[in-house]
Structures are given as C-alpha cells and as structure tokens.
XYZ file of C-alpha atoms in Angstrom:
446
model
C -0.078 27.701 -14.883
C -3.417 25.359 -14.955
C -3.505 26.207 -19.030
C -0.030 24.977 -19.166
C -0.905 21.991 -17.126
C -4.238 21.428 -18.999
C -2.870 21.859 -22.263
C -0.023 19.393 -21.160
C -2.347 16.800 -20.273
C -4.393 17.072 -22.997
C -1.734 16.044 -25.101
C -0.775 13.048 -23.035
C -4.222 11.915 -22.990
C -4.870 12.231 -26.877
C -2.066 9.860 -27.386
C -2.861 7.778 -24.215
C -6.625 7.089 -24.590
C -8.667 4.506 -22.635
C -5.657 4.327 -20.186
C -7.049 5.531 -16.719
C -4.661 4.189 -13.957
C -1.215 5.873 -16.366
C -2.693 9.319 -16.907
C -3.840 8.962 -13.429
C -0.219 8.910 -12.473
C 0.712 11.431 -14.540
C -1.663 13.716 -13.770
C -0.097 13.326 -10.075
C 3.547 14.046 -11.599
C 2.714 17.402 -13.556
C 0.652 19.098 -11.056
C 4.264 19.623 -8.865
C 6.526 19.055 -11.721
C 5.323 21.559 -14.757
C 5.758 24.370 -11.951
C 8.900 23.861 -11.170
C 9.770 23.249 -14.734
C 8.420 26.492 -15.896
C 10.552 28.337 -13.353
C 13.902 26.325 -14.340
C 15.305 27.921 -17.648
C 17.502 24.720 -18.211
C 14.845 23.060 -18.456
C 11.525 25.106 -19.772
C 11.461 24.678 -23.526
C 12.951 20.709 -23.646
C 10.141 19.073 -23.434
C 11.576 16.669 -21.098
C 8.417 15.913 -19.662
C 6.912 14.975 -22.465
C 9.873 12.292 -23.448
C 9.633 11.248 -19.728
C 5.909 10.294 -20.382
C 6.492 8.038 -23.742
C 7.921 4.843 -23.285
C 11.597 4.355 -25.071
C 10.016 0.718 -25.988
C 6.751 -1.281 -25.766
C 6.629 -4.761 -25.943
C 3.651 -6.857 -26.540
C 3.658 -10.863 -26.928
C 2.022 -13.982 -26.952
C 2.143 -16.700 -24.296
C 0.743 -20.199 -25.371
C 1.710 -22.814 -23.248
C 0.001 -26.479 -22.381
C -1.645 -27.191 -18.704
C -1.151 -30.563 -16.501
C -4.616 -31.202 -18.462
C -2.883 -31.431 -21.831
C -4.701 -27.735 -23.171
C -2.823 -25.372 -24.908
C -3.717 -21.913 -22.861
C -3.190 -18.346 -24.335
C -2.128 -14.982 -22.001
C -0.666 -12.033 -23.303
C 2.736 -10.897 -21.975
C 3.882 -7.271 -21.622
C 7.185 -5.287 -20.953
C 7.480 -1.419 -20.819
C 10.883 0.166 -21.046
C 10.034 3.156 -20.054
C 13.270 5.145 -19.402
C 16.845 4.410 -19.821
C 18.603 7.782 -18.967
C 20.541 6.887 -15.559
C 20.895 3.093 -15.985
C 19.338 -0.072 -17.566
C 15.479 -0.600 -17.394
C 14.668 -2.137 -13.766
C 10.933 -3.007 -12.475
C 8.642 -6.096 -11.924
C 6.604 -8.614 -13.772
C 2.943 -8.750 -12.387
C 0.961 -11.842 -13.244
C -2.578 -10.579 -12.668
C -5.809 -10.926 -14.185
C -6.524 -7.443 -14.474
C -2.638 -6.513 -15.780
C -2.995 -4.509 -19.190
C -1.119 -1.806 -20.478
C -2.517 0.915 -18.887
C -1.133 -0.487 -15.374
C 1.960 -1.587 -16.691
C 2.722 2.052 -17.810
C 1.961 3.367 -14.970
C 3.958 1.580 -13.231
C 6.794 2.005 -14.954
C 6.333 5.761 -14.953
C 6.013 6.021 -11.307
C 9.525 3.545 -11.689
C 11.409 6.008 -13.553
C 10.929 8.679 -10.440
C 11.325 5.932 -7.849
C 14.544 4.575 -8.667
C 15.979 7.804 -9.394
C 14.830 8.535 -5.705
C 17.553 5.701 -4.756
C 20.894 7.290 -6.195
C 21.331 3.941 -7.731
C 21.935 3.718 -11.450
C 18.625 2.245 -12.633
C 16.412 3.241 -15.142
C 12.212 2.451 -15.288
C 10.684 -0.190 -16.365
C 7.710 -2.666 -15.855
C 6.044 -5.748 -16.976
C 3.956 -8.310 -16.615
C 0.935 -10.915 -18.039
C -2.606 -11.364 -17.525
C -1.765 -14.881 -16.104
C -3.141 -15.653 -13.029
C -0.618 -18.073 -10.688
C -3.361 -17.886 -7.691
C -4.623 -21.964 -7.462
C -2.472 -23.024 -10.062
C -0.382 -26.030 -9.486
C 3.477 -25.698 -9.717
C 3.836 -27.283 -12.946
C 1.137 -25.076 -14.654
C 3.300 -22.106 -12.999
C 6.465 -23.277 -14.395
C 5.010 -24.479 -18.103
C 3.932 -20.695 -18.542
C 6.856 -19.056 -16.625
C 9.240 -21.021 -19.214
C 6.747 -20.237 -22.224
C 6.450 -16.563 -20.541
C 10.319 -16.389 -20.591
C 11.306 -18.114 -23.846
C 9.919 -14.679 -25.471
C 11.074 -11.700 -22.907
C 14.629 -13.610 -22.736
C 15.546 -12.254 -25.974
C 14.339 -8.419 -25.042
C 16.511 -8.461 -21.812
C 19.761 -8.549 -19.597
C 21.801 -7.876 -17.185
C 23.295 -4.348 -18.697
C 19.887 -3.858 -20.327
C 16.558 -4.524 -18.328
C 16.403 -5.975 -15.268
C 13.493 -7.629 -13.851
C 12.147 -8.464 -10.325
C 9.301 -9.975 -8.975
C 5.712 -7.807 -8.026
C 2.033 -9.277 -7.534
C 1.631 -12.920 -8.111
C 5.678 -13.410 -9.008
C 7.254 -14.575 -6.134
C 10.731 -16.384 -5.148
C 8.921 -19.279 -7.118
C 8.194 -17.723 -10.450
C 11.167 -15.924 -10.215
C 13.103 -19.398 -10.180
C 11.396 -20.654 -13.305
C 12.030 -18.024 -15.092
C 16.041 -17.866 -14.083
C 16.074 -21.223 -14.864
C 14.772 -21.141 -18.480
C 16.391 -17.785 -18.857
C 19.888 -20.058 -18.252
C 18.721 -22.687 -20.532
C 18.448 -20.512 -23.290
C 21.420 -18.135 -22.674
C 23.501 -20.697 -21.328
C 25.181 -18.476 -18.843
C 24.682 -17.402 -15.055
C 23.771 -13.656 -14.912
C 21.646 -11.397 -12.770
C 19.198 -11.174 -15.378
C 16.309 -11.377 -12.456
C 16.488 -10.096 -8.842
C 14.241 -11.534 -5.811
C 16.552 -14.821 -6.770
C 16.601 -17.374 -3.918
C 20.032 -17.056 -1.801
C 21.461 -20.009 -2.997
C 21.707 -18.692 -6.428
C 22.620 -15.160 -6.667
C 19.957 -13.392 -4.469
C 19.924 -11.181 -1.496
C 19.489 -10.999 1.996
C 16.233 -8.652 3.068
C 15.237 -8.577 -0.492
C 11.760 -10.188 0.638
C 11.743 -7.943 3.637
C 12.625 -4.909 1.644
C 9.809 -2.822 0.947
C 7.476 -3.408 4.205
C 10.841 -2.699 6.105
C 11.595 0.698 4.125
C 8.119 2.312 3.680
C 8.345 2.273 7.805
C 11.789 3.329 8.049
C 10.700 6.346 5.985
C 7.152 6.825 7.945
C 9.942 7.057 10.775
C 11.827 9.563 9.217
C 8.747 11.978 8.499
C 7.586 11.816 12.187
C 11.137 12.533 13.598
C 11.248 15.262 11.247
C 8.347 16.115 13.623
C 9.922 15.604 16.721
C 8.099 12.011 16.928
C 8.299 8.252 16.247
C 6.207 5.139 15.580
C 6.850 4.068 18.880
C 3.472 3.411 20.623
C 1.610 4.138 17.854
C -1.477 2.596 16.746
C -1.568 0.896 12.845
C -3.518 0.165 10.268
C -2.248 -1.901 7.333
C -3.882 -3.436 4.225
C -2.856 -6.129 2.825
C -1.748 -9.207 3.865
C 1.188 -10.281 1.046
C 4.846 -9.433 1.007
C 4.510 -5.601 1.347
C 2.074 -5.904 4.302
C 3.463 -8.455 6.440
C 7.239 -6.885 6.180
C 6.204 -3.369 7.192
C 3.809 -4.968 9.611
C 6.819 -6.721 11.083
C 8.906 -3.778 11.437
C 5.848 -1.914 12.655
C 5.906 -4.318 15.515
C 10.007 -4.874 15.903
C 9.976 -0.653 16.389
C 7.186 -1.013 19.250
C 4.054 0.584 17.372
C 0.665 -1.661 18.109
C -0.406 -2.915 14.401
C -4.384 -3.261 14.534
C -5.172 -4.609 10.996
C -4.784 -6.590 7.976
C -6.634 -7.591 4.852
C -6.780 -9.037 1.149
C -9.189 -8.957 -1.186
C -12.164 -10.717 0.855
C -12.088 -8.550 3.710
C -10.251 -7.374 7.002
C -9.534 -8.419 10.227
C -9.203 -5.888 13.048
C -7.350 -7.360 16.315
C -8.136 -4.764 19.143
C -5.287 -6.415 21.234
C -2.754 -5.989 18.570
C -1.121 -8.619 16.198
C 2.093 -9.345 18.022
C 4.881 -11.140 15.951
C 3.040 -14.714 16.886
C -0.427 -13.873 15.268
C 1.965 -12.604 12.129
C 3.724 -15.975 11.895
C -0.022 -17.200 11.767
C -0.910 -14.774 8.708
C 2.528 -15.624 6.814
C 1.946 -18.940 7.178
C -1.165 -18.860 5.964
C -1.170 -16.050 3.076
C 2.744 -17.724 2.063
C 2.370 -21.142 2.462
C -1.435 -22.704 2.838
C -2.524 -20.052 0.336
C -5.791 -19.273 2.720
C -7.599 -16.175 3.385
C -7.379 -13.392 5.902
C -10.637 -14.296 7.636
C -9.005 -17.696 8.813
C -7.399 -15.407 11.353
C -10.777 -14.988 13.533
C -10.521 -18.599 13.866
C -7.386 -18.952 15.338
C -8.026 -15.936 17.392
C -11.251 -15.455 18.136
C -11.228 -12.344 19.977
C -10.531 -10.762 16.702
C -13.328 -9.339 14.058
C -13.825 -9.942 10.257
C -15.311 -7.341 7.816
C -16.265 -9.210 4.905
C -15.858 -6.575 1.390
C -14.687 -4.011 3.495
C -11.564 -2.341 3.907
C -9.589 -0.652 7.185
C -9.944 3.180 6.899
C -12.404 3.933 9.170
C -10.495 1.990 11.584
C -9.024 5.159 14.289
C -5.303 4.543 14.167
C -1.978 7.139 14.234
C -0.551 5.468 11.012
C -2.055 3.794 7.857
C 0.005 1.562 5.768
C -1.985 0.789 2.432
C -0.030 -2.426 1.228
C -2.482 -3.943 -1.234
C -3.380 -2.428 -4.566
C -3.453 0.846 -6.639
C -6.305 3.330 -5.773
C -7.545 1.153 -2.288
C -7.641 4.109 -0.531
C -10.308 6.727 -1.727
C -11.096 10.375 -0.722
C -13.758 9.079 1.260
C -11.538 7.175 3.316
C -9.000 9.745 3.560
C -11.185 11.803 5.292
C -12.285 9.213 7.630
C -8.787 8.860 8.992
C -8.372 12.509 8.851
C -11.401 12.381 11.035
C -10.344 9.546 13.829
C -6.736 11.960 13.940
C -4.569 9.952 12.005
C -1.008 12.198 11.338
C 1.232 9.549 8.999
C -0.010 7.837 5.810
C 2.765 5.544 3.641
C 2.383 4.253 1.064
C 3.284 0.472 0.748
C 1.409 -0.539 -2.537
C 2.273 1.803 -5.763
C -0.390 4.650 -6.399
C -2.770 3.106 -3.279
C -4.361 6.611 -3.195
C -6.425 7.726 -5.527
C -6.165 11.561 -6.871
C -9.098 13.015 -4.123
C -7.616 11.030 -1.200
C -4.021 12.776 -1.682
C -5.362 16.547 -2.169
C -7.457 15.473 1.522
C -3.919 14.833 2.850
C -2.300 17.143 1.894
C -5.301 20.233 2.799
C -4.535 18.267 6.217
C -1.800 17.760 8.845
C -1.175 13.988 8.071
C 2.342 13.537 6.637
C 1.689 11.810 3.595
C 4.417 9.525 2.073
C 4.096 8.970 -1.667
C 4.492 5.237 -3.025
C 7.854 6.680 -5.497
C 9.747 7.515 -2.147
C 8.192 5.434 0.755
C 8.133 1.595 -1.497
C 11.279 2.518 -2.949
C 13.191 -0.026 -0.227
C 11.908 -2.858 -2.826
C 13.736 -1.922 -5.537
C 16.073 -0.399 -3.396
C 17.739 -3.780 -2.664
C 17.354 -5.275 -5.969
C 19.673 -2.602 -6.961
C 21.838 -3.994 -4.093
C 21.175 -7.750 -5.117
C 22.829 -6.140 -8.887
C 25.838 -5.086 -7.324
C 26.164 -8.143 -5.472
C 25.907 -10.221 -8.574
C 28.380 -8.401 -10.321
C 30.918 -8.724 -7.159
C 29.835 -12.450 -7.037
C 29.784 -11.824 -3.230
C 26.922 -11.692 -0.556
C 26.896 -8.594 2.081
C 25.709 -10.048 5.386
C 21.718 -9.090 6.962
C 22.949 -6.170 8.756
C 24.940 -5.144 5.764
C 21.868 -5.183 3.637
C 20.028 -3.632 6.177
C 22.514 -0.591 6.863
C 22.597 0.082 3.183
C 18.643 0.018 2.990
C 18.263 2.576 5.740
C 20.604 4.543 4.751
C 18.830 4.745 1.136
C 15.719 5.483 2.737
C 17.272 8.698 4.970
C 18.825 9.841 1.467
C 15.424 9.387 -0.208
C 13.599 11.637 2.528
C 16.274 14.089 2.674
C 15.661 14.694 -1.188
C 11.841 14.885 -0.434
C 12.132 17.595 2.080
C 15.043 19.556 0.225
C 12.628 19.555 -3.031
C 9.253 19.822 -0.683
C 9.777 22.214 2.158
C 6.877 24.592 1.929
C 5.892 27.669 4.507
C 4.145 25.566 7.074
C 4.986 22.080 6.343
C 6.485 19.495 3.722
C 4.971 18.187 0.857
C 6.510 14.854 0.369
C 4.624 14.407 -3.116
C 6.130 17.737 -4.479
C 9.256 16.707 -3.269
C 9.843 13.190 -4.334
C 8.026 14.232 -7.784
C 10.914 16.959 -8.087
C 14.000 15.298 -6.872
C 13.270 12.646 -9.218
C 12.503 14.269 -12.294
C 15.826 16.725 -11.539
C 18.110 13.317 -11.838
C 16.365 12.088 -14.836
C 16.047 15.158 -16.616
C 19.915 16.192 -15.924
C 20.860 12.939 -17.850
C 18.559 13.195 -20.681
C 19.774 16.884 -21.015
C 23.410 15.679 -21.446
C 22.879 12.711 -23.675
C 20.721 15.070 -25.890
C 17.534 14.155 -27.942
C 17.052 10.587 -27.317
C-alpha cells in the first residue's frame, strides 16, 4: 500500500512542482483515500483520484487599476475550478499578499471534499489575488475590486461558479464586486454569496463557520458522552472565523481563554465573556487595530508578542487563523496540558506532524473539510434563497446549519469508525471522495 501511495504522489508532485501547501493537502487526502480505493472494485482502476487532483480549469489574469494617488498598480488575479461533478464551482476569493497558486489549489481541493461533506449540490472551487485590502482606503478597495471583477465576470455565474468571500474579502469587497458584476451583466443574480441582507444575502452567513466548527466539536464530544459545557478554550485568531466560534463557545457555556492575529496573543485567565468580545469585534471589524489593544482595555489580561496559544492548558483548541499555525510541536504541547477536542476553524491549520500527534492520541481531532464546512454551508443556503427570491428567518438559517453539521459528522463516523475510536480525517476524506467519485463515475471521462 505505501508503493501505491508513493508512486501516486510521485506523480502528483512531478506535475505539481514548487507547490508545497497543495501537495501538502493531498498528501493528507491519499493516505485514507488510496486504501479505501484499492479495496472498492468500482472504483480501483478509474483513476478518479487522479482527475480529482487536476483542476477542470485554471485561470490566471492581470489586475491594473489606478490608486487615490493617480498610479496605475499591477496584482495578479487567480480562479481555480477545480471540480464540477455534483454542482457548479463554489469557494472564496482571498486577497492576500502571500496568495499564489499553490494556496489557491489547495484550497480548492480541500473545497471539492468539503462541500460534498454538505449534501448540497456544489462543486470546488477557489480564488483569489495577491492584493492586499489591509490599510487601504475604500476607494483603492473598490478601484481594484471593479478592475479585479471586470476580468473574473466573464469566467463566472450563477449556474457556473459561485464565489464568496475568505481572508481580506469581506461584506465590503464583496459589495464592489456585486456591484460591478451588475454593471457589466446588467442583471441581479447570486453571482456572489456573503452579500449584505439588503441585497440578496443571508442571515448567519457571517456567523457561519465559527458557529459550525463548534456545533461539530459538540457533536464529537457527545459522541463521547460529553459537551463543551464548562470547558476551557483556546482560539486563534481574531477575524470572522475566530470571533463567531468564540461566540458560540461562550453562548454554549465553555470559558474561552484566548485570541490572536498575526502580532501575537492575548490570554485572559478570567475568560473573555461576550463584553470583552464586543471589544475585539469592534476593534479587529471596525477600528482595524491589533489584538494587543485588548491588555489595555483589560489589564488583567497578558500579551505574547510573536507567539501563538498552544502551550496554553485548555480542553478545546480552535485554530481560526491560517493554514499550517499549528505545528507538531504544538500538538504535543496540548496533548501534554490534556487537551481531548481540536477543530479546525481555519482550512489545513495543522500541519502534516501535528495531525499524525492527534491522531497517535486521544484528542478528537476535527478536520477543516468537515468542521469549517458551516461557511460554505450557508452560502449554499444564501443560493437557494436567491433563487426563491425569499429570506428564511435567523432560526431558520440556524436550524438548517445544525442540522448540516449533524449530517456532516454522521458521514465522518460512518466512513471513520475504527476499533478503539474514530478517525474524523479518514472519515470526512472518504465520505467525500464517495459523493464525488459516484458522479464522475456516471457522467464518464470528463
């Protein structure tokens, strides 16, 4: 089995050279998936993998646009179709300094299995610039959103690729890029999800992800006979992701200990309650500050400048911020101070070494395709919504995100179940490659 694995990734890599982060989440894929592939006759033989891995599309473009200062600036814009098999391409657009293709395809591969994970008709896809929004004043943001757009307008659509928002694209840039998406279409679609509610969006859209990665974190320790009640947290992070799931963290009664960003973290001993979190929205949403302004405001608090949480003790970690965060070192530190549940907010937060640690252990660990898939989730839900041209109510959105999440962690442990425990990455790794791979099966070799 590790020639056929070898051999397997040898070939990805030859084709895929210089592009760490998406044979990094490959690797992660075949290690549970080739097995189970090799013991399946309908599938052994297809090569299914091997499509799964190759993008359907690849586009590459140029983004000049002019700055308040009158200078014409250049960024490069991206979008990866990656898989169309169950539905039209959906995924974000990251504007990032440090987006390039490698990231983009990785995150559009770990889309694919993600969105499969949701039962809802969506295929994977991802995309993104090398623009960087953070400082920028609104009408540089909008110039390149509207430059950004005038090219990917013509490459997507509502039956065809769907975007959303990720890093650094928020309800603003998703606005601008509606708007000029209108302009040159001249019609009203949901082209874009993580629209604002007056025009087509969704209740708990912004709330999705934090709130699902703990709604399944709940479902893995009541699978236990447990719950996040009481429970001590540690979370990373301190943008969307991280300050929804702290949120519901707090809402479900556990005691969240930390936060963080790029800087540094802050470690409240006494807890941050839901009026120190106002405080860190506030400030990370609207005054655009940093995380160690907290300590200010509450000095009782510490800041670890360049460090992150991990060797914080705590029950539950939460890694909200970026891929590979969390390293095998730090996996064994919370090992260590007896932490049992580890989900994954961010996409791929853990590098290769920290998963094997968790999963030679007895933390439950909740892989970023089935634990972040609440995001996405309700963009599929803001779709349907736009094609009904109604809005479901909060609670609405709310009961149909929970009950996504149970359906994603019942396909975890029905793939997953081992002889002592489950294996959450086997499991969401199989359960989404089976619905994938049954549709490329019957629509042949495409």
């Amino acid at each position: 089995m590790d020639t056929i694995i070898n051999n397997f990734l040898s070939e990805v890599e030859a084709r895929n050279r210089h592009q760490p982060e998406f044979m990094q989440a490959v690797s992660e894929v075949v290690e549970t998936v080739i097995p189970y592939i090799v013991s399946q006759k309908i599938y052994y033989g297809q090569n299914i993998l091997l499509r799964m891995v190759e993008p359907e599309r690849v586009i590459s473009f140029r983004v000049a646009w002019v700055d308040e200062a009158g200078e014409i600036r250049v960024n490069r814009g991206y979008r990866v179709e990656m898989n169309s098999a169950i539905g039209p391409y959906k995924g974000g657009l990251r504007f990032h300094p440090n987006v390039n293709l490698s990231i983009l395809k990785f995150l559009a591969f770990e889309q694919i299995f993600k969105n499969a994970l949701t039962t809802l008709p969506m295929g994977g896809g991802k995309g993104g610039s090398d623009f960087d929004p953070k400082g920028k004043s609104d009408i540089d943001v909008m110039r390149f959103c509207q430059s950004f757009m005038t090219e990917l307008a013509r490459h997507i659509g509502p039956n065809r690729d769907i975007p959303a928002g990720d890093i650094g694209v928020g309800s603003r840039e998703i606005g601008y890029m509606f708007g000029q998406y209108k302009r040159l279409r001249n019609e009203f679609t949901g082209v874009l999800t993580g629209k604002g509610l007056t025009w087509g969006g969704s209740l708990i859209r912004s709330e999705a992800t934090g709130y699902g990665v703990v709604y399944f974190i709940e479902n893995m320790l009541q699978n236990v006979g447990q719950s996040i009640q009481g429970k001590t947290v540690v979370v990373s992070g301190s943008g969307n992701v991280a300050q929804y799931a702290a949120e519901k963290a707090i809402i479900m009664g556990a005691k969240v200990l930390t936060m963080s960003d790029s800087s540094g973290y802050i470690f409240d001993q006494d807890g941050i309650n839901q009026e120190k979190l106002q405080y860190i929205m506030d400030l990370k949403n609207n005054k655009r500050g940093r995380i160690k302004q907290y300590v200010k405001q509450y000095p009782k608090a510490s800041y670890y400048d360049g460090q992150t949480p991990w060797n914080v003790p705590c029950q539950i970690a939460i890694p909200c911020a970026t891929q590979n965060e969390l390293l095998e070192n730090d996996a064994k530190a919370l090992i260590k101070n007896q932490c049992i549940a580890v989900g994954e907010g961010a996409n791929m937060p853990s590098n290769h070494g920290a998963i094997h640690q968790f999963l030679n252990s007895k933390v439950l660990f909740a892989p970023g395709k089935a634990s972040n898939a609440g995001g996405v989730a309700v963009s599929g839900l803001e779709m349907a919504q736009n094609s009904l041209r109604f809005s479901w109510t909060r609670e609405q959105v709310n009961e149909r995100l929970k009950v996504i999440m149970n359906d994603i962690h019942q396909s975890c442990l029905d793939y997953g179940q081992g002889e002592k425990r489950v294996n959450y990455v086997k499991g969401a790794n199989i359960a989404g490659f089976v619905k994938v791979a049954d549709a490329m099966l019957a629509q042949g070799v495409v």
